[in-house]
Amino acid sequence: MRAALYRRNGRASDVLEIVDLEVPDPGPGEVRVRIVTSGINPTDWKTRDGHAGRVPDGFQVPHHDGSGVVDAIGPGVDHLAPGQRVWLYLSAFGNRYGTAAEHALVPAERVVPLPDDASHELGACLGVPALTAAHCLGGDPNDLSGTTVLVAGGAGAVGHFAIELAKHAGAYVVATVSSAAKRDLAIAAGADTVVLYTDPDAVEQILAANGPVDRVVEVALADNLALDLAVVAPGATIATYAAAGELAIPASDFMVNNLSLTFTLLYGLTPEQMAAAVRWTSEAVAAGSLTALPIHPYALEQIAAAQDRVAENPVGKVLLQVGAP
């Protein structure tokens, strides 16, 4: 099979190569998937670059997310069958066969059925962004019905799916964005109200939309914490998935209003938490409630350029078109 891989950490153009690998056979609890589309996330290029501190064990085929068709199943796998359309998540986590190849070999629990009416592009967009969004939203759609959710960065990948998952669950969604073009994307995703967070009256606009918010999905906690605290209802939760560096917390504001602050990194979720996020995402896909992000397509041979494009933080999703549907 054709595969992209790297044998050491470093710049994309220095370490990524296209090679011929023997197609691996699935062992107990494993599934081999013929990849149609491979999705690239920031964590993919950061791991390759060495930011995660993980050195390849011989070689690493990168990329967590993707979509394709089940090619073979190992002993003990009874919820999937050869020929079934699927989407994958965290494929390269603790596993050398990610989705940047004609075949991926992954643990069966990371392979999810993809409905016939859902595109492979949508399947490859799910994974890290959609599951992160589902967990930030609390993991259970029944808890969101009738609430108000604020999604910071509504045009980003996680923000896009946070809007759609929250709407699927019956919430009123307010999204913040940085430009008029991004406002259009958030509206297309289904946000009820979209606010430019740079507006001097952004707080007033958010509160005027549907009152104080019950949950915040936050992309830039340090920058937006003051705004979040100004618009949340007592007992609200602020869930962030992209915090970095030092952060000063006004403890009294959290204490007086019984607020919660949670942090999400998919790698650390319990099996039960991950299963809940997968279940919610799958239900929303089956209902037709999730849509693909704007796509930036690349060929497998262009993986270095594709990963560099992701590092530039484009609006939309960078995908490798690997095989035929």
mmCIF file of C-alpha atoms in Angstrom:
data_model
loop_
_atom_site.group_PDB
_atom_site.id
_atom_site.type_symbol
_atom_site.label_atom_id
_atom_site.label_comp_id
_atom_site.label_asym_id
_atom_site.label_seq_id
_atom_site.Cartn_x
_atom_site.Cartn_y
_atom_site.Cartn_z
ATOM 1 C CA MET A 1 0.000 0.000 0.000
ATOM 2 C CA ARG A 2 1.060 3.601 -0.524
ATOM 3 C CA ALA A 3 1.589 5.353 2.765
ATOM 4 C CA ALA A 4 2.928 8.643 4.065
ATOM 5 C CA LEU A 5 5.123 8.307 7.115
ATOM 6 C CA TYR A 6 7.922 9.841 9.149
ATOM 7 C CA ARG A 7 10.720 8.134 11.047
ATOM 8 C CA ARG A 8 11.828 11.103 13.145
ATOM 9 C CA ASN A 9 10.392 14.394 14.296
ATOM 10 C CA GLY A 10 10.978 17.532 12.293
ATOM 11 C CA ARG A 11 9.648 19.825 9.586
ATOM 12 C CA ALA A 12 7.111 18.327 7.211
ATOM 13 C CA SER A 13 9.281 18.686 4.122
ATOM 14 C CA ASP A 14 12.265 17.152 5.927
ATOM 15 C CA VAL A 15 10.718 14.044 7.468
ATOM 16 C CA LEU A 16 7.547 13.056 5.601
ATOM 17 C CA GLU A 17 7.956 10.536 2.786
ATOM 18 C CA ILE A 18 5.714 8.434 0.548
ATOM 19 C CA VAL A 19 6.631 4.738 0.643
ATOM 20 C CA ASP A 20 5.272 1.306 -0.190
ATOM 21 C CA LEU A 21 4.347 -0.633 2.951
ATOM 22 C CA GLU A 22 3.085 -4.148 3.365
ATOM 23 C CA VAL A 23 -0.644 -4.106 4.092
ATOM 24 C CA PRO A 24 -0.985 -5.039 7.785
ATOM 25 C CA ASP A 25 -3.315 -7.800 8.948
ATOM 26 C CA PRO A 26 -5.748 -7.092 11.786
ATOM 27 C CA GLY A 27 -5.151 -8.834 15.080
ATOM 28 C CA PRO A 28 -7.683 -9.431 17.875
ATOM 29 C CA GLY A 29 -9.918 -6.410 18.349
ATOM 30 C CA GLU A 30 -8.520 -4.609 15.296
ATOM 31 C CA VAL A 31 -10.042 -3.397 12.044
ATOM 32 C CA ARG A 32 -8.355 -2.642 8.746
ATOM 33 C CA VAL A 33 -9.938 0.180 6.782
ATOM 34 C CA ARG A 34 -9.355 1.114 3.150
ATOM 35 C CA ILE A 35 -8.986 4.859 3.431
ATOM 36 C CA VAL A 36 -10.909 7.180 1.129
ATOM 37 C CA THR A 37 -10.234 10.495 2.888
ATOM 38 C CA SER A 38 -7.759 11.447 5.610
ATOM 39 C CA GLY A 39 -8.468 14.453 7.827
ATOM 40 C CA ILE A 40 -5.658 16.564 9.299
ATOM 41 C CA ASN A 41 -5.841 18.290 12.683
ATOM 42 C CA PRO A 42 -3.374 20.629 14.419
ATOM 43 C CA THR A 43 -2.421 17.779 16.769
ATOM 44 C CA ASP A 44 -1.182 15.795 13.747
ATOM 45 C CA TRP A 45 1.429 18.307 12.607
ATOM 46 C CA LYS A 46 2.387 19.226 16.172
ATOM 47 C CA THR A 47 3.080 15.559 16.989
ATOM 48 C CA ARG A 48 5.172 15.181 13.818
ATOM 49 C CA ASP A 49 7.045 18.376 14.616
ATOM 50 C CA GLY A 50 7.946 17.105 18.099
ATOM 51 C CA HIS A 51 5.716 19.343 20.241
ATOM 52 C CA ALA A 52 4.062 16.333 21.873
ATOM 53 C CA GLY A 53 7.371 14.744 22.866
ATOM 54 C CA ARG A 54 6.480 11.465 21.132
ATOM 55 C CA VAL A 55 9.230 9.900 18.993
ATOM 56 C CA PRO A 56 8.177 7.435 16.258
ATOM 57 C CA ASP A 57 8.682 3.765 17.068
ATOM 58 C CA GLY A 58 10.374 2.866 13.810
ATOM 59 C CA PHE A 59 7.887 4.782 11.690
ATOM 60 C CA GLN A 60 4.609 6.616 12.085
ATOM 61 C CA VAL A 61 1.807 6.915 9.547
ATOM 62 C CA PRO A 62 0.153 10.136 10.743
ATOM 63 C CA HIS A 63 -3.386 11.493 11.036
ATOM 64 C CA HIS A 64 -6.034 10.587 13.546
ATOM 65 C CA ASP A 65 -9.177 11.186 11.498
ATOM 66 C CA GLY A 66 -10.474 9.733 8.266
ATOM 67 C CA SER A 67 -13.166 7.824 6.453
ATOM 68 C CA GLY A 68 -13.254 4.743 4.300
ATOM 69 C CA VAL A 69 -14.514 1.190 3.963
ATOM 70 C CA VAL A 70 -13.852 -1.749 6.277
ATOM 71 C CA ASP A 71 -11.415 -4.062 4.506
ATOM 72 C CA ALA A 72 -10.853 -6.782 7.125
ATOM 73 C CA ILE A 73 -11.681 -7.454 10.772
ATOM 74 C CA GLY A 74 -9.762 -9.282 13.447
ATOM 75 C CA PRO A 75 -11.034 -11.846 15.957
ATOM 76 C CA GLY A 76 -13.496 -10.502 18.486
ATOM 77 C CA VAL A 77 -14.899 -7.700 16.314
ATOM 78 C CA ASP A 78 -18.627 -8.201 15.887
ATOM 79 C CA HIS A 79 -20.091 -4.709 15.338
ATOM 80 C CA LEU A 80 -18.466 -4.099 11.939
ATOM 81 C CA ALA A 81 -18.261 -6.010 8.678
ATOM 82 C CA PRO A 82 -16.129 -5.881 5.512
ATOM 83 C CA GLY A 83 -17.561 -3.457 2.980
ATOM 84 C CA GLN A 84 -19.083 -1.175 5.630
ATOM 85 C CA ARG A 85 -18.568 2.601 5.305
ATOM 86 C CA VAL A 86 -16.937 4.064 8.419
ATOM 87 C CA TRP A 87 -15.268 7.078 9.990
ATOM 88 C CA LEU A 88 -12.256 6.870 12.279
ATOM 89 C CA TYR A 89 -10.920 8.845 15.226
ATOM 90 C CA LEU A 90 -7.584 8.940 17.113
ATOM 91 C CA SER A 91 -6.258 6.385 14.628
ATOM 92 C CA ALA A 92 -2.609 7.324 15.177
ATOM 93 C CA PHE A 93 -2.775 7.567 18.982
ATOM 94 C CA GLY A 94 -0.534 4.829 20.377
ATOM 95 C CA ASN A 95 -0.720 3.203 16.947
ATOM 96 C CA ARG A 96 1.643 3.439 13.979
ATOM 97 C CA TYR A 97 -1.002 3.028 11.238
ATOM 98 C CA GLY A 98 -2.869 6.339 10.973
ATOM 99 C CA THR A 99 -5.103 7.386 8.095
ATOM 100 C CA ALA A 100 -2.462 8.937 5.775
ATOM 101 C CA ALA A 101 -2.220 5.700 3.804
ATOM 102 C CA GLU A 102 -4.306 3.503 1.541
ATOM 103 C CA HIS A 103 -5.110 1.327 4.575
ATOM 104 C CA ALA A 104 -5.277 2.042 8.311
ATOM 105 C CA LEU A 105 -5.162 -0.586 11.032
ATOM 106 C CA VAL A 106 -6.842 0.596 14.216
ATOM 107 C CA PRO A 107 -8.545 -0.654 17.376
ATOM 108 C CA ALA A 108 -12.159 -1.493 16.608
ATOM 109 C CA GLU A 109 -13.570 1.003 19.118
ATOM 110 C CA ARG A 110 -12.113 3.839 17.039
ATOM 111 C CA VAL A 111 -14.047 2.807 13.919
ATOM 112 C CA VAL A 112 -17.631 4.093 13.638
ATOM 113 C CA PRO A 113 -20.299 3.315 11.001
ATOM 114 C CA LEU A 114 -20.879 6.097 8.472
ATOM 115 C CA PRO A 115 -24.417 6.287 7.035
ATOM 116 C CA ASP A 116 -24.772 5.814 3.288
ATOM 117 C CA ASP A 117 -26.092 9.353 2.851
ATOM 118 C CA ALA A 118 -23.130 10.945 4.659
ATOM 119 C CA SER A 119 -20.142 11.899 2.511
ATOM 120 C CA HIS A 120 -16.627 10.647 3.101
ATOM 121 C CA GLU A 121 -15.593 14.292 3.392
ATOM 122 C CA LEU A 122 -17.945 14.703 6.349
ATOM 123 C CA GLY A 123 -16.653 11.465 7.854
ATOM 124 C CA ALA A 124 -13.078 12.723 7.694
ATOM 125 C CA CYS A 125 -14.088 16.045 9.275
ATOM 126 C CA LEU A 126 -15.532 14.403 12.401
ATOM 127 C CA GLY A 127 -13.088 12.698 14.749
ATOM 128 C CA VAL A 128 -11.118 15.120 16.891
ATOM 129 C CA PRO A 129 -13.237 18.268 16.257
ATOM 130 C CA ALA A 130 -16.704 16.734 16.652
ATOM 131 C CA LEU A 131 -15.806 14.544 19.633
ATOM 132 C CA THR A 132 -14.101 17.466 21.352
ATOM 133 C CA ALA A 133 -17.213 19.560 20.783
ATOM 134 C CA ALA A 134 -19.518 16.839 22.114
ATOM 135 C CA HIS A 135 -17.502 16.445 25.304
ATOM 136 C CA CYS A 136 -17.265 20.215 25.835
ATOM 137 C CA LEU A 137 -21.055 20.336 25.531
ATOM 138 C CA GLY A 138 -21.375 17.870 28.393
ATOM 139 C CA GLY A 139 -21.533 14.557 26.569
ATOM 140 C CA ASP A 140 -25.310 14.092 26.830
ATOM 141 C CA PRO A 141 -27.634 15.900 24.394
ATOM 142 C CA ASN A 142 -30.586 15.416 26.758
ATOM 143 C CA ASP A 143 -28.982 17.893 29.162
ATOM 144 C CA LEU A 144 -28.881 20.700 26.574
ATOM 145 C CA SER A 145 -32.506 20.893 25.486
ATOM 146 C CA GLY A 146 -33.888 24.344 26.255
ATOM 147 C CA THR A 147 -30.538 25.788 27.367
ATOM 148 C CA THR A 148 -28.468 28.590 25.868
ATOM 149 C CA VAL A 149 -24.964 27.765 24.616
ATOM 150 C CA LEU A 150 -22.220 30.217 23.706
ATOM 151 C CA VAL A 151 -19.690 28.889 21.178
ATOM 152 C CA ALA A 152 -16.518 30.975 20.973
ATOM 153 C CA GLY A 153 -14.851 30.744 17.574
ATOM 154 C CA GLY A 154 -17.958 29.520 15.794
ATOM 155 C CA ALA A 155 -16.202 29.283 12.404
ATOM 156 C CA GLY A 156 -13.483 26.917 13.633
ATOM 157 C CA ALA A 157 -13.628 23.142 13.342
ATOM 158 C CA VAL A 158 -14.636 22.480 16.961
ATOM 159 C CA GLY A 159 -16.882 25.535 16.956
ATOM 160 C CA HIS A 160 -18.642 24.375 13.793
ATOM 161 C CA PHE A 161 -19.573 21.030 15.309
ATOM 162 C CA ALA A 162 -20.362 22.557 18.700
ATOM 163 C CA ILE A 163 -22.993 24.721 16.994
ATOM 164 C CA GLU A 164 -24.480 21.802 15.064
ATOM 165 C CA LEU A 165 -24.436 19.357 17.997
ATOM 166 C CA ALA A 166 -26.000 21.911 20.325
ATOM 167 C CA LYS A 167 -28.740 22.705 17.806
ATOM 168 C CA HIS A 168 -29.336 18.972 17.300
ATOM 169 C CA ALA A 169 -29.855 18.734 21.082
ATOM 170 C CA GLY A 170 -32.390 21.568 21.156
ATOM 171 C CA ALA A 171 -30.278 24.417 22.529
ATOM 172 C CA TYR A 172 -30.313 28.088 21.585
ATOM 173 C CA VAL A 173 -26.840 28.835 20.212
ATOM 174 C CA VAL A 174 -24.932 32.102 20.256
ATOM 175 C CA ALA A 175 -21.584 32.097 18.455
ATOM 176 C CA THR A 176 -18.780 34.624 18.486
ATOM 177 C CA VAL A 177 -16.513 35.170 15.464
ATOM 178 C CA SER A 178 -13.879 37.653 14.334
ATOM 179 C CA SER A 179 -15.125 38.690 10.878
ATOM 180 C CA ALA A 180 -18.154 39.001 8.641
ATOM 181 C CA ALA A 181 -17.018 36.058 6.511
ATOM 182 C CA LYS A 182 -16.787 33.858 9.583
ATOM 183 C CA ARG A 183 -20.194 35.130 10.662
ATOM 184 C CA ASP A 184 -21.625 33.614 7.481
ATOM 185 C CA LEU A 185 -20.058 30.227 8.300
ATOM 186 C CA ALA A 186 -21.462 30.226 11.828
ATOM 187 C CA ILE A 187 -24.911 31.128 10.537
ATOM 188 C CA ALA A 188 -24.694 28.360 7.947
ATOM 189 C CA ALA A 189 -23.871 25.921 10.768
ATOM 190 C CA GLY A 190 -27.126 26.926 12.463
ATOM 191 C CA ALA A 191 -26.188 29.492 15.099
ATOM 192 C CA ASP A 192 -29.245 31.472 16.205
ATOM 193 C CA THR A 193 -27.207 34.601 16.924
ATOM 194 C CA VAL A 194 -23.689 35.493 15.802
ATOM 195 C CA VAL A 195 -21.689 38.283 17.436
ATOM 196 C CA LEU A 196 -18.353 39.812 16.463
ATOM 197 C CA TYR A 197 -16.401 39.482 19.692
ATOM 198 C CA THR A 198 -14.473 42.645 18.786
ATOM 199 C CA ASP A 199 -17.658 44.738 19.003
ATOM 200 C CA PRO A 200 -17.548 47.017 22.060
ATOM 201 C CA ASP A 201 -21.080 45.916 22.969
ATOM 202 C CA ALA A 202 -20.484 42.181 22.440
ATOM 203 C CA VAL A 203 -21.633 41.380 25.995
ATOM 204 C CA GLU A 204 -24.864 43.285 25.532
ATOM 205 C CA GLN A 205 -25.529 41.583 22.194
ATOM 206 C CA ILE A 206 -25.035 38.127 23.680
ATOM 207 C CA LEU A 207 -27.299 38.806 26.654
ATOM 208 C CA ALA A 208 -29.946 40.384 24.408
ATOM 209 C CA ALA A 209 -30.102 37.271 22.232
ATOM 210 C CA ASN A 210 -31.589 34.835 24.755
ATOM 211 C CA GLY A 211 -30.474 35.951 28.193
ATOM 212 C CA PRO A 212 -27.512 34.587 30.192
ATOM 213 C CA VAL A 213 -25.869 31.460 28.802
ATOM 214 C CA ASP A 214 -25.765 28.070 30.505
ATOM 215 C CA ARG A 215 -22.653 26.633 28.852
ATOM 216 C CA VAL A 216 -19.676 28.095 27.019
ATOM 217 C CA VAL A 217 -17.501 26.165 24.565
ATOM 218 C CA GLU A 218 -14.299 28.189 24.682
ATOM 219 C CA VAL A 219 -11.370 28.271 22.236
ATOM 220 C CA ALA A 220 -9.340 31.088 23.850
ATOM 221 C CA LEU A 221 -9.953 31.043 27.585
ATOM 222 C CA ALA A 222 -7.378 33.630 28.642
ATOM 223 C CA ASP A 223 -8.557 36.136 26.038
ATOM 224 C CA ASN A 224 -12.290 35.579 26.505
ATOM 225 C CA LEU A 225 -12.713 34.783 30.198
ATOM 226 C CA ALA A 226 -13.888 38.285 31.121
ATOM 227 C CA LEU A 227 -16.547 38.179 28.388
ATOM 228 C CA ASP A 228 -17.611 34.663 29.410
ATOM 229 C CA LEU A 229 -18.031 35.673 33.054
ATOM 230 C CA ALA A 230 -20.095 38.679 32.009
ATOM 231 C CA VAL A 231 -22.667 36.581 30.135
ATOM 232 C CA VAL A 232 -23.004 33.279 32.030
ATOM 233 C CA ALA A 233 -25.941 32.338 34.230
ATOM 234 C CA PRO A 234 -25.458 31.090 37.805
ATOM 235 C CA GLY A 235 -24.417 27.424 37.744
ATOM 236 C CA ALA A 236 -23.050 27.657 34.191
ATOM 237 C CA THR A 237 -20.115 25.671 32.842
ATOM 238 C CA ILE A 238 -17.233 27.093 30.822
ATOM 239 C CA ALA A 239 -15.589 24.250 28.877
ATOM 240 C CA THR A 240 -12.303 24.952 27.118
ATOM 241 C CA TYR A 241 -10.299 22.793 24.743
ATOM 242 C CA ALA A 242 -7.419 25.064 23.754
ATOM 243 C CA ALA A 243 -5.969 26.576 26.920
ATOM 244 C CA ALA A 244 -2.222 27.248 27.028
ATOM 245 C CA GLY A 245 0.216 29.063 29.288
ATOM 246 C CA GLU A 246 -0.556 30.656 32.631
ATOM 247 C CA LEU A 247 -4.107 31.595 33.538
ATOM 248 C CA ALA A 248 -5.367 33.799 36.379
ATOM 249 C CA ILE A 249 -8.774 32.689 37.652
ATOM 250 C CA PRO A 250 -11.036 35.141 39.507
ATOM 251 C CA ALA A 251 -12.029 32.543 42.088
ATOM 252 C CA SER A 252 -14.642 34.701 43.781
ATOM 253 C CA ASP A 253 -16.632 35.061 40.541
ATOM 254 C CA PHE A 254 -16.729 31.292 40.157
ATOM 255 C CA MET A 255 -17.559 30.730 43.815
ATOM 256 C CA VAL A 256 -20.356 33.305 44.119
ATOM 257 C CA ASN A 257 -22.079 32.090 40.955
ATOM 258 C CA ASN A 258 -21.393 28.351 41.415
ATOM 259 C CA LEU A 259 -19.647 28.218 38.046
ATOM 260 C CA SER A 260 -17.646 25.280 36.705
ATOM 261 C CA LEU A 261 -14.528 25.404 34.541
ATOM 262 C CA THR A 262 -13.601 22.232 32.649
ATOM 263 C CA PHE A 263 -10.710 21.343 30.338
ATOM 264 C CA THR A 264 -10.918 18.866 27.464
ATOM 265 C CA LEU A 265 -8.168 16.840 25.793
ATOM 266 C CA LEU A 266 -9.448 13.772 23.956
ATOM 267 C CA TYR A 267 -6.412 11.668 24.790
ATOM 268 C CA GLY A 268 -7.337 11.724 28.479
ATOM 269 C CA LEU A 269 -11.053 10.902 28.278
ATOM 270 C CA THR A 270 -12.293 7.764 29.984
ATOM 271 C CA PRO A 271 -13.761 5.033 27.750
ATOM 272 C CA GLU A 272 -17.213 5.986 29.020
ATOM 273 C CA GLN A 273 -16.707 9.673 28.190
ATOM 274 C CA MET A 274 -15.400 8.843 24.726
ATOM 275 C CA ALA A 275 -18.284 6.455 24.084
ATOM 276 C CA ALA A 276 -20.761 9.191 25.031
ATOM 277 C CA ALA A 277 -19.153 11.665 22.629
ATOM 278 C CA VAL A 278 -19.107 9.087 19.824
ATOM 279 C CA ARG A 279 -22.739 8.167 20.458
ATOM 280 C CA TRP A 280 -23.921 11.799 20.334
ATOM 281 C CA THR A 281 -21.896 12.506 17.191
ATOM 282 C CA SER A 282 -23.155 9.345 15.476
ATOM 283 C CA GLU A 283 -26.769 10.157 16.313
ATOM 284 C CA ALA A 284 -26.372 13.656 14.888
ATOM 285 C CA VAL A 285 -24.758 12.311 11.697
ATOM 286 C CA ALA A 286 -27.582 9.790 11.268
ATOM 287 C CA ALA A 287 -30.123 12.590 11.696
ATOM 288 C CA GLY A 288 -28.413 14.688 9.021
ATOM 289 C CA SER A 289 -27.571 17.385 11.581
ATOM 290 C CA LEU A 290 -23.825 17.603 10.898
ATOM 291 C CA THR A 291 -22.173 19.068 7.821
ATOM 292 C CA ALA A 292 -18.640 19.090 6.471
ATOM 293 C CA LEU A 293 -16.465 22.127 6.934
ATOM 294 C CA PRO A 294 -15.198 24.048 3.884
ATOM 295 C CA ILE A 295 -12.727 21.608 2.315
ATOM 296 C CA HIS A 296 -9.116 22.179 1.231
ATOM 297 C CA PRO A 297 -8.259 18.976 -0.724
ATOM 298 C CA TYR A 298 -4.771 17.584 -1.271
ATOM 299 C CA ALA A 299 -3.411 14.353 -2.732
ATOM 300 C CA LEU A 300 -1.570 11.877 -0.506
ATOM 301 C CA GLU A 301 1.693 12.834 -2.224
ATOM 302 C CA GLN A 302 1.109 16.441 -1.114
ATOM 303 C CA ILE A 303 1.009 15.597 2.583
ATOM 304 C CA ALA A 304 3.870 17.929 3.529
ATOM 305 C CA ALA A 305 2.125 20.906 1.926
ATOM 306 C CA ALA A 306 -1.179 19.820 3.464
ATOM 307 C CA GLN A 307 0.243 19.651 6.993
ATOM 308 C CA ASP A 308 1.935 23.023 6.519
ATOM 309 C CA ARG A 309 -1.433 24.438 5.442
ATOM 310 C CA VAL A 310 -3.014 23.197 8.673
ATOM 311 C CA ALA A 311 -0.231 24.901 10.643
ATOM 312 C CA GLU A 312 -1.331 28.187 9.032
ATOM 313 C CA ASN A 313 -4.728 27.778 10.764
ATOM 314 C CA PRO A 314 -6.980 28.091 7.699
ATOM 315 C CA VAL A 315 -10.734 28.341 7.945
ATOM 316 C CA GLY A 316 -12.124 24.940 7.044
ATOM 317 C CA LYS A 317 -10.657 21.443 6.931
ATOM 318 C CA VAL A 318 -7.581 20.196 5.107
ATOM 319 C CA LEU A 319 -8.137 16.686 3.715
ATOM 320 C CA LEU A 320 -6.063 14.156 1.827
ATOM 321 C CA GLN A 321 -7.986 12.426 -0.954
ATOM 322 C CA VAL A 322 -6.455 8.955 -0.712
ATOM 323 C CA GLY A 323 -8.692 6.441 -2.496
ATOM 324 C CA ALA A 324 -11.909 5.930 -4.399
ATOM 325 C CA PRO A 325 -15.197 5.784 -2.423
#
